[in-house]
Amino acid sequence: MRAVWSFWSRPFDNFYKGAWLSEYHHLLAWVISVNVARRHYPDTLLVTDIAGKKLLVEQLGLPFASVSTALEGLADIDTRWWAVGKLVAYALQSEPFVHIDTDVFMWKRLPRWLEEEPVIAQHPEYFSENDGCYQLDAVEAAMRETGGILPEEWLWTHARSSYQRSENCGVCGGTDVQFLSYYANLARSAALRPENEQGWLRQANTWVHNMMVEQYVLAACIEYHRHRPDSPFHHVRPGYVFASWDDACDQARAAQAGYTHLQSGAKRHPAVGARIEARVRRDFPGYLGRCREIAKVGAA
């Protein structure tokens, strides 16, 4: 199984750099994420743009087996759609893979049974209608009023129940690369097709756009096609690292799984930042100087 990371530099610079305690800690996280996962998955791939390749490969020296600059093709895309870089990376894959977010540290290999699943995700996220990040009614109303076009999978799945599911994509991948490419291209189209621009602009929270397009569309595609016996994706089911959000946040279960995800505000917590730095100093000391030099941080 191939391990894949993606880094679209423009949204990072313009939008979500502030999710990290500092640029220095962001680089330290890259060091850990890549180097611990490659112990289990030596076939590693970075999907990025030219600036990302310069930063992560040429300056930081991360040892990816392969590098693609396919995200250079997103030069004209609104950088608020940061998840599009991940969707492009998913769609590019032609063999079983697991995409790993930068804030995910995979201390252990995934269980063999999970590696064999058609779709891999971190955990299911269940929500009631219009709860939290998933304002489905508001998006659908805006699209109706502005002539937008949402995927049939989205509309059908939402119409079935007020209790919905999305897939947390801290890790995302699987063995059915045809399905994953279909989903990723569908989600990208939902985000970027011109008919939808005005509908999305009516939504106040750009973070919500990305969560719905990446995570809800994946779950909707699975549900829609499993209810259609004639679909080539009828067989697709998800497998999860954790059974629920609560399990993913449980330290004992995370330790058992050998899996750390710095979710939500954890990336900005000073204590977490100190632990990341200590881990790199202990396990990957050759990177410390490079991280400091790139981030213009003085020696500790």
C-alpha positions as a LaTeX table, in Angstrom:
\begin{tabular}{lrrr}
\hline
Residue & $x$ (\AA) & $y$ (\AA) & $z$ (\AA) \\
\hline
Met1 & 0.00 & 0.00 & 0.00 \\
Arg2 & 1.25 & 3.44 & $-0.92$ \\
Ala3 & 1.33 & 6.25 & 1.66 \\
Val4 & 0.36 & 9.62 & 0.18 \\
Trp5 & 0.62 & 13.16 & 1.53 \\
Ser6 & $-0.55$ & 16.34 & $-0.15$ \\
Phe7 & 0.48 & 19.95 & 0.34 \\
Trp8 & $-1.06$ & 22.78 & $-1.64$ \\
Ser9 & 1.09 & 25.71 & $-0.59$ \\
Arg10 & $-1.19$ & 28.61 & $-1.54$ \\
Pro11 & $-4.08$ & 27.77 & 0.84 \\
Phe12 & $-1.57$ & 27.07 & 3.57 \\
Asp13 & 0.06 & 30.47 & 3.14 \\
Asn14 & $-3.25$ & 32.31 & 2.71 \\
Phe15 & $-5.59$ & 30.47 & 5.03 \\
Tyr16 & $-4.69$ & 27.66 & 7.39 \\
Lys17 & $-1.11$ & 28.40 & 8.45 \\
Gly18 & $-2.67$ & 29.82 & 11.60 \\
Ala19 & $-3.96$ & 26.38 & 12.59 \\
Trp20 & $-0.42$ & 25.60 & 13.81 \\
Leu21 & 1.40 & 26.98 & 16.84 \\
Ser22 & 4.08 & 28.23 & 14.45 \\
Glu23 & 5.64 & 27.50 & 11.07 \\
Tyr24 & 8.41 & 25.72 & 12.96 \\
His25 & 5.95 & 23.29 & 14.55 \\
His26 & 4.25 & 22.71 & 11.21 \\
Leu27 & 7.59 & 21.59 & 9.77 \\
Leu28 & 8.30 & 19.39 & 12.79 \\
Ala29 & 4.95 & 17.67 & 12.26 \\
Trp30 & 5.89 & 16.92 & 8.66 \\
Val31 & 9.10 & 15.29 & 9.86 \\
Ile32 & 7.23 & 13.00 & 12.23 \\
Ser33 & 4.27 & 12.22 & 9.98 \\
Val34 & 6.39 & 11.15 & 7.01 \\
Asn35 & 9.20 & 9.40 & 8.82 \\
Val36 & 7.07 & 7.25 & 11.12 \\
Ala37 & 4.65 & 6.19 & 8.37 \\
Arg38 & 7.39 & 5.30 & 5.89 \\
Arg39 & 8.59 & 2.61 & 8.30 \\
His40 & 5.38 & 0.72 & 7.48 \\
Tyr41 & 4.80 & 2.06 & 3.96 \\
Pro42 & 8.10 & 2.69 & 2.16 \\
Asp43 & 6.29 & 3.52 & $-1.10$ \\
Thr44 & 5.66 & 7.18 & $-0.28$ \\
Leu45 & 4.29 & 9.94 & $-2.50$ \\
Leu46 & 4.00 & 13.69 & $-2.04$ \\
Val47 & 1.44 & 15.48 & $-4.21$ \\
Thr48 & 2.19 & 19.19 & $-4.11$ \\
Asp49 & 3.03 & 22.25 & $-6.19$ \\
Ile50 & 6.43 & 23.68 & $-7.09$ \\
Ala51 & 6.63 & 25.81 & $-3.94$ \\
Gly52 & 5.66 & 22.82 & $-1.80$ \\
Lys53 & 8.32 & 20.64 & $-3.41$ \\
Lys54 & 10.93 & 23.31 & $-2.75$ \\
Leu55 & 9.92 & 23.57 & 0.92 \\
Leu56 & 9.40 & 19.93 & 1.85 \\
Val57 & 11.84 & 18.12 & $-0.43$ \\
Glu58 & 14.60 & 20.53 & $-1.39$ \\
Gln59 & 14.83 & 22.50 & 1.88 \\
Leu60 & 13.50 & 20.17 & 4.57 \\
Gly61 & 14.79 & 17.02 & 2.86 \\
Leu62 & 11.84 & 14.71 & 3.48 \\
Pro63 & 12.57 & 11.32 & 1.86 \\
Phe64 & 9.56 & 10.71 & $-0.38$ \\
Ala65 & 9.96 & 7.88 & $-2.86$ \\
Ser66 & 8.01 & 9.91 & $-5.45$ \\
Val67 & 6.92 & 13.53 & $-5.83$ \\
Ser68 & 4.18 & 14.94 & $-8.07$ \\
Thr69 & 3.68 & 18.65 & $-8.67$ \\
Ala70 & 0.14 & 18.11 & $-9.97$ \\
Leu71 & $-1.19$ & 20.80 & $-7.62$ \\
Glu72 & 0.58 & 23.39 & $-9.74$ \\
Gly73 & $-2.51$ & 22.99 & $-11.93$ \\
Leu74 & $-4.61$ & 24.66 & $-9.21$ \\
Ala75 & $-2.99$ & 28.06 & $-9.69$ \\
Asp76 & $-6.31$ & 29.72 & $-10.61$ \\
Ile77 & $-8.45$ & 28.05 & $-7.93$ \\
Asp78 & $-9.85$ & 29.98 & $-4.95$ \\
Thr79 & $-7.53$ & 29.07 & $-2.08$ \\
Arg80 & $-10.41$ & 28.90 & 0.40 \\
Trp81 & $-11.04$ & 25.48 & $-1.16$ \\
Trp82 & $-8.01$ & 23.96 & 0.59 \\
Ala83 & $-9.52$ & 20.44 & 0.48 \\
Val84 & $-9.31$ & 20.42 & $-3.32$ \\
Gly85 & $-5.60$ & 19.65 & $-3.06$ \\
Lys86 & $-6.44$ & 16.47 & $-1.16$ \\
Leu87 & $-9.15$ & 15.54 & $-3.66$ \\
Val88 & $-6.69$ & 15.87 & $-6.54$ \\
Ala89 & $-4.26$ & 13.60 & $-4.69$ \\
Tyr90 & $-6.97$ & 10.98 & $-4.12$ \\
Ala91 & $-8.03$ & 11.03 & $-7.77$ \\
Leu92 & $-4.47$ & 10.56 & $-9.03$ \\
Gln93 & $-3.99$ & 7.17 & $-7.38$ \\
Ser94 & $-4.05$ & 4.01 & $-9.49$ \\
Glu95 & $-3.18$ & 1.49 & $-6.76$ \\
Pro96 & $-4.28$ & 0.94 & $-3.14$ \\
Phe97 & $-3.23$ & 3.87 & $-0.97$ \\
Val98 & $-3.71$ & 5.69 & 2.28 \\
His99 & $-3.58$ & 9.49 & 2.30 \\
Ile100 & $-2.20$ & 10.78 & 5.61 \\
Asp101 & $-2.78$ & 14.31 & 6.84 \\
Thr102 & 0.26 & 16.21 & 8.10 \\
Asp103 & $-1.15$ & 16.25 & 11.63 \\
Val104 & $-1.52$ & 12.45 & 11.72 \\
Phe105 & 1.27 & 10.32 & 13.16 \\
Met106 & 0.90 & 6.66 & 12.30 \\
Trp107 & 3.11 & 4.94 & 14.88 \\
Lys108 & 1.83 & 1.51 & 13.85 \\
Arg109 & 0.86 & 0.05 & 10.52 \\
Leu110 & $-2.86$ & $-0.14$ & 9.86 \\
Pro111 & $-4.38$ & $-3.57$ & 10.56 \\
Arg112 & $-4.24$ & $-5.86$ & 7.54 \\
Trp113 & $-8.02$ & $-6.20$ & 7.46 \\
Leu114 & $-8.33$ & $-2.40$ & 7.23 \\
Glu115 & $-5.77$ & $-2.15$ & 4.45 \\
Glu116 & $-7.94$ & $-4.52$ & 2.41 \\
Glu117 & $-11.13$ & $-2.44$ & 2.72 \\
Pro118 & $-12.48$ & $-0.64$ & $-0.38$ \\
Val119 & $-12.47$ & 2.64 & 1.56 \\
Ile120 & $-10.42$ & 3.61 & 4.61 \\
Ala121 & $-11.29$ & 6.57 & 6.84 \\
Gln122 & $-10.35$ & 7.62 & 10.35 \\
His123 & $-13.82$ & 7.29 & 11.84 \\
Pro124 & $-17.48$ & 7.97 & 11.03 \\
Glu125 & $-18.95$ & 11.27 & 12.18 \\
Tyr126 & $-22.69$ & 11.11 & 12.82 \\
Phe127 & $-24.69$ & 14.28 & 12.97 \\
Ser128 & $-28.25$ & 15.50 & 13.10 \\
Glu129 & $-29.58$ & 17.68 & 10.33 \\
Asn130 & $-27.84$ & 21.06 & 10.12 \\
Asp131 & $-25.58$ & 20.23 & 13.03 \\
Gly132 & $-22.11$ & 21.70 & 13.36 \\
Cys133 & $-20.07$ & 21.71 & 10.17 \\
Tyr134 & $-22.74$ & 20.16 & 7.99 \\
Gln135 & $-25.32$ & 22.81 & 7.11 \\
Leu136 & $-26.90$ & 20.73 & 4.36 \\
Asp137 & $-30.26$ & 22.53 & 4.20 \\
Ala138 & $-28.64$ & 25.94 & 3.91 \\
Val139 & $-26.36$ & 24.82 & 1.10 \\
Glu140 & $-29.17$ & 23.13 & $-0.81$ \\
Ala141 & $-31.42$ & 26.19 & $-0.48$ \\
Ala142 & $-28.67$ & 28.49 & $-1.72$ \\
Met143 & $-27.98$ & 26.22 & $-4.69$ \\
Arg144 & $-31.67$ & 26.09 & $-5.64$ \\
Glu145 & $-31.90$ & 29.87 & $-5.52$ \\
Thr146 & $-28.74$ & 30.45 & $-7.57$ \\
Gly147 & $-28.97$ & 27.61 & $-10.09$ \\
Gly148 & $-26.32$ & 25.46 & $-8.46$ \\
Ile149 & $-26.01$ & 21.73 & $-9.05$ \\
Leu150 & $-25.17$ & 19.36 & $-6.20$ \\
Pro151 & $-24.33$ & 15.67 & $-6.76$ \\
Glu152 & $-27.24$ & 13.26 & $-6.94$ \\
Glu153 & $-25.51$ & 11.22 & $-4.25$ \\
Trp154 & $-25.63$ & 14.18 & $-1.84$ \\
Leu155 & $-29.30$ & 14.99 & $-2.50$ \\
Trp156 & $-30.49$ & 11.37 & $-2.34$ \\
Thr157 & $-28.61$ & 10.58 & 0.88 \\
His158 & $-29.74$ & 13.75 & 2.62 \\
Ala159 & $-33.38$ & 13.16 & 1.65 \\
Arg160 & $-33.41$ & 9.71 & 3.26 \\
Ser161 & $-32.95$ & 10.78 & 6.88 \\
Ser162 & $-32.34$ & 13.68 & 9.23 \\
Tyr163 & $-29.57$ & 11.59 & 10.86 \\
Gln164 & $-26.50$ & 11.68 & 8.67 \\
Arg165 & $-22.91$ & 10.43 & 8.48 \\
Ser166 & $-19.68$ & 11.82 & 7.13 \\
Glu167 & $-16.23$ & 10.22 & 7.01 \\
Asn168 & $-13.38$ & 11.81 & 8.93 \\
Cys169 & $-10.48$ & 11.99 & 6.48 \\
Gly170 & $-7.51$ & 12.30 & 8.81 \\
Val171 & $-6.58$ & 9.24 & 6.80 \\
Cys172 & $-8.41$ & 8.38 & 3.61 \\
Gly173 & $-7.81$ & 5.76 & 0.95 \\
Gly174 & $-8.50$ & 2.11 & 0.27 \\
Thr175 & $-8.26$ & $-0.59$ & $-2.37$ \\
Asp176 & $-11.07$ & 0.54 & $-4.68$ \\
Val177 & $-9.18$ & 3.27 & $-6.46$ \\
Gln178 & $-11.84$ & 3.55 & $-9.17$ \\
Phe179 & $-14.47$ & 4.44 & $-6.58$ \\
Leu180 & $-12.11$ & 6.82 & $-4.78$ \\
Ser181 & $-11.27$ & 8.59 & $-8.03$ \\
Tyr182 & $-14.98$ & 8.83 & $-8.90$ \\
Tyr183 & $-15.78$ & 10.31 & $-5.48$ \\
Ala184 & $-12.85$ & 12.73 & $-5.52$ \\
Asn185 & $-13.70$ & 14.07 & $-8.97$ \\
Leu186 & $-17.38$ & 14.40 & $-8.02$ \\
Ala187 & $-16.50$ & 16.29 & $-4.83$ \\
Arg188 & $-14.12$ & 18.56 & $-6.70$ \\
Ser189 & $-16.83$ & 19.32 & $-9.26$ \\
Ala190 & $-19.31$ & 20.14 & $-6.50$ \\
Ala191 & $-16.84$ & 22.67 & $-5.13$ \\
Leu192 & $-15.62$ & 24.25 & $-8.33$ \\
Arg193 & $-18.24$ & 24.03 & $-11.06$ \\
Pro194 & $-19.19$ & 27.58 & $-12.11$ \\
Glu195 & $-22.92$ & 27.05 & $-11.47$ \\
Asn196 & $-22.19$ & 26.57 & $-7.76$ \\
Glu197 & $-20.03$ & 29.62 & $-7.11$ \\
Gln198 & $-22.82$ & 31.95 & $-5.97$ \\
Gly199 & $-24.41$ & 29.30 & $-3.77$ \\
Trp200 & $-21.15$ & 28.66 & $-1.95$ \\
Leu201 & $-20.51$ & 32.37 & $-1.54$ \\
Arg202 & $-23.73$ & 32.62 & 0.47 \\
Gln203 & $-22.25$ & 30.35 & 3.14 \\
Ala204 & $-20.58$ & 32.28 & 5.94 \\
Asn205 & $-18.00$ & 29.70 & 7.01 \\
Thr206 & $-15.51$ & 28.60 & 4.38 \\
Trp207 & $-14.29$ & 25.79 & 6.66 \\
Val208 & $-17.74$ & 24.23 & 6.36 \\
His209 & $-17.44$ & 24.15 & 2.57 \\
Asn210 & $-14.41$ & 21.92 & 2.74 \\
Met211 & $-15.77$ & 19.58 & 5.39 \\
Met212 & $-18.97$ & 19.00 & 3.45 \\
Val213 & $-17.32$ & 18.53 & 0.09 \\
Glu214 & $-14.53$ & 16.22 & 1.25 \\
Gln215 & $-16.15$ & 14.26 & 4.07 \\
Tyr216 & $-19.90$ & 14.32 & 3.50 \\
Val217 & $-19.71$ & 13.62 & $-0.24$ \\
Leu218 & $-17.58$ & 10.55 & 0.49 \\
Ala219 & $-20.20$ & 9.10 & 2.86 \\
Ala220 & $-23.02$ & 10.07 & 0.48 \\
Cys221 & $-21.33$ & 8.29 & $-2.42$ \\
Ile222 & $-20.94$ & 5.12 & $-0.36$ \\
Glu223 & $-24.59$ & 5.18 & 0.77 \\
Tyr224 & $-26.04$ & 6.02 & $-2.62$ \\
His225 & $-24.19$ & 3.33 & $-4.55$ \\
Arg226 & $-24.62$ & 0.56 & $-2.00$ \\
His227 & $-28.39$ & 0.90 & $-2.48$ \\
Arg228 & $-28.06$ & 0.42 & $-6.24$ \\
Pro229 & $-27.40$ & $-3.21$ & $-7.22$ \\
Asp230 & $-26.49$ & $-2.19$ & $-10.77$ \\
Ser231 & $-23.82$ & 0.29 & $-9.66$ \\
Pro232 & $-20.17$ & $-0.72$ & $-10.13$ \\
Phe233 & $-19.67$ & 0.62 & $-6.60$ \\
His234 & $-22.50$ & $-1.36$ & $-4.98$ \\
His235 & $-19.97$ & $-3.41$ & $-3.00$ \\
Val236 & $-18.12$ & $-0.44$ & $-1.47$ \\
Arg237 & $-18.12$ & $-0.22$ & 2.32 \\
Pro238 & $-15.90$ & 1.86 & 4.60 \\
Gly239 & $-13.46$ & 0.55 & 7.17 \\
Tyr240 & $-12.35$ & 2.73 & 10.08 \\
Val241 & $-9.34$ & 3.19 & 12.33 \\
Phe242 & $-11.79$ & 4.08 & 15.12 \\
Ala243 & $-15.47$ & 3.32 & 15.54 \\
Ser244 & $-16.45$ & 6.86 & 16.59 \\
Trp245 & $-15.28$ & 10.39 & 17.37 \\
Asp246 & $-15.16$ & 9.51 & 21.07 \\
Asp247 & $-12.91$ & 6.53 & 20.37 \\
Ala248 & $-10.63$ & 8.67 & 18.23 \\
Cys249 & $-10.27$ & 11.13 & 21.12 \\
Asp250 & $-9.67$ & 8.42 & 23.73 \\
Gln251 & $-5.95$ & 8.35 & 24.57 \\
Ala252 & $-5.94$ & 4.67 & 25.49 \\
Arg253 & $-7.61$ & 3.64 & 22.23 \\
Ala254 & $-5.34$ & 5.92 & 20.22 \\
Ala255 & $-2.29$ & 4.39 & 21.89 \\
Gln256 & $-3.59$ & 0.90 & 21.18 \\
Ala257 & $-4.07$ & 1.82 & 17.52 \\
Gly258 & $-0.68$ & 3.51 & 17.39 \\
Tyr259 & $-2.29$ & 6.57 & 15.89 \\
Thr260 & $-2.19$ & 10.26 & 16.80 \\
His261 & $-4.28$ & 12.96 & 15.15 \\
Leu262 & $-3.74$ & 16.54 & 16.30 \\
Gln263 & $-7.36$ & 17.49 & 15.78 \\
Ser264 & $-8.95$ & 20.91 & 16.21 \\
Gly265 & $-6.98$ & 23.18 & 18.55 \\
Ala266 & $-4.32$ & 20.63 & 19.47 \\
Lys267 & $-1.99$ & 21.95 & 16.77 \\
Arg268 & $-1.84$ & 25.32 & 18.53 \\
His269 & $-1.38$ & 24.05 & 22.08 \\
Pro270 & 2.06 & 24.94 & 23.52 \\
Ala271 & 2.35 & 21.63 & 25.38 \\
Val272 & 1.66 & 19.71 & 22.18 \\
Gly273 & 4.22 & 21.84 & 20.36 \\
Ala274 & 6.82 & 21.05 & 23.01 \\
Arg275 & 6.13 & 17.32 & 22.67 \\
Ile276 & 6.45 & 17.48 & 18.89 \\
Glu277 & 9.80 & 19.23 & 19.20 \\
Ala278 & 11.01 & 16.73 & 21.80 \\
Arg279 & 10.03 & 13.82 & 19.58 \\
Val280 & 11.97 & 15.19 & 16.61 \\
Arg281 & 14.98 & 15.95 & 18.83 \\
Arg282 & 14.95 & 12.37 & 20.11 \\
Asp283 & 14.07 & 10.39 & 16.97 \\
Phe284 & 14.99 & 12.62 & 14.01 \\
Pro285 & 17.59 & 15.10 & 15.31 \\
Gly286 & 19.06 & 15.78 & 11.88 \\
Tyr287 & 15.94 & 17.72 & 10.93 \\
Leu288 & 15.93 & 20.16 & 13.85 \\
Gly289 & 18.45 & 22.56 & 12.39 \\
Arg290 & 16.71 & 22.55 & 9.02 \\
Cys291 & 13.33 & 23.27 & 10.61 \\
Arg292 & 14.80 & 26.17 & 12.58 \\
Glu293 & 16.60 & 27.58 & 9.58 \\
Ile294 & 13.53 & 27.45 & 7.33 \\
Ala295 & 11.26 & 28.91 & 10.01 \\
Lys296 & 13.94 & 31.40 & 11.13 \\
Val297 & 13.88 & 30.14 & 14.71 \\
Gly298 & 16.91 & 30.50 & 16.98 \\
Ala299 & 18.61 & 27.45 & 18.50 \\
Ala300 & 16.88 & 26.10 & 21.61 \\
\hline
\end{tabular}
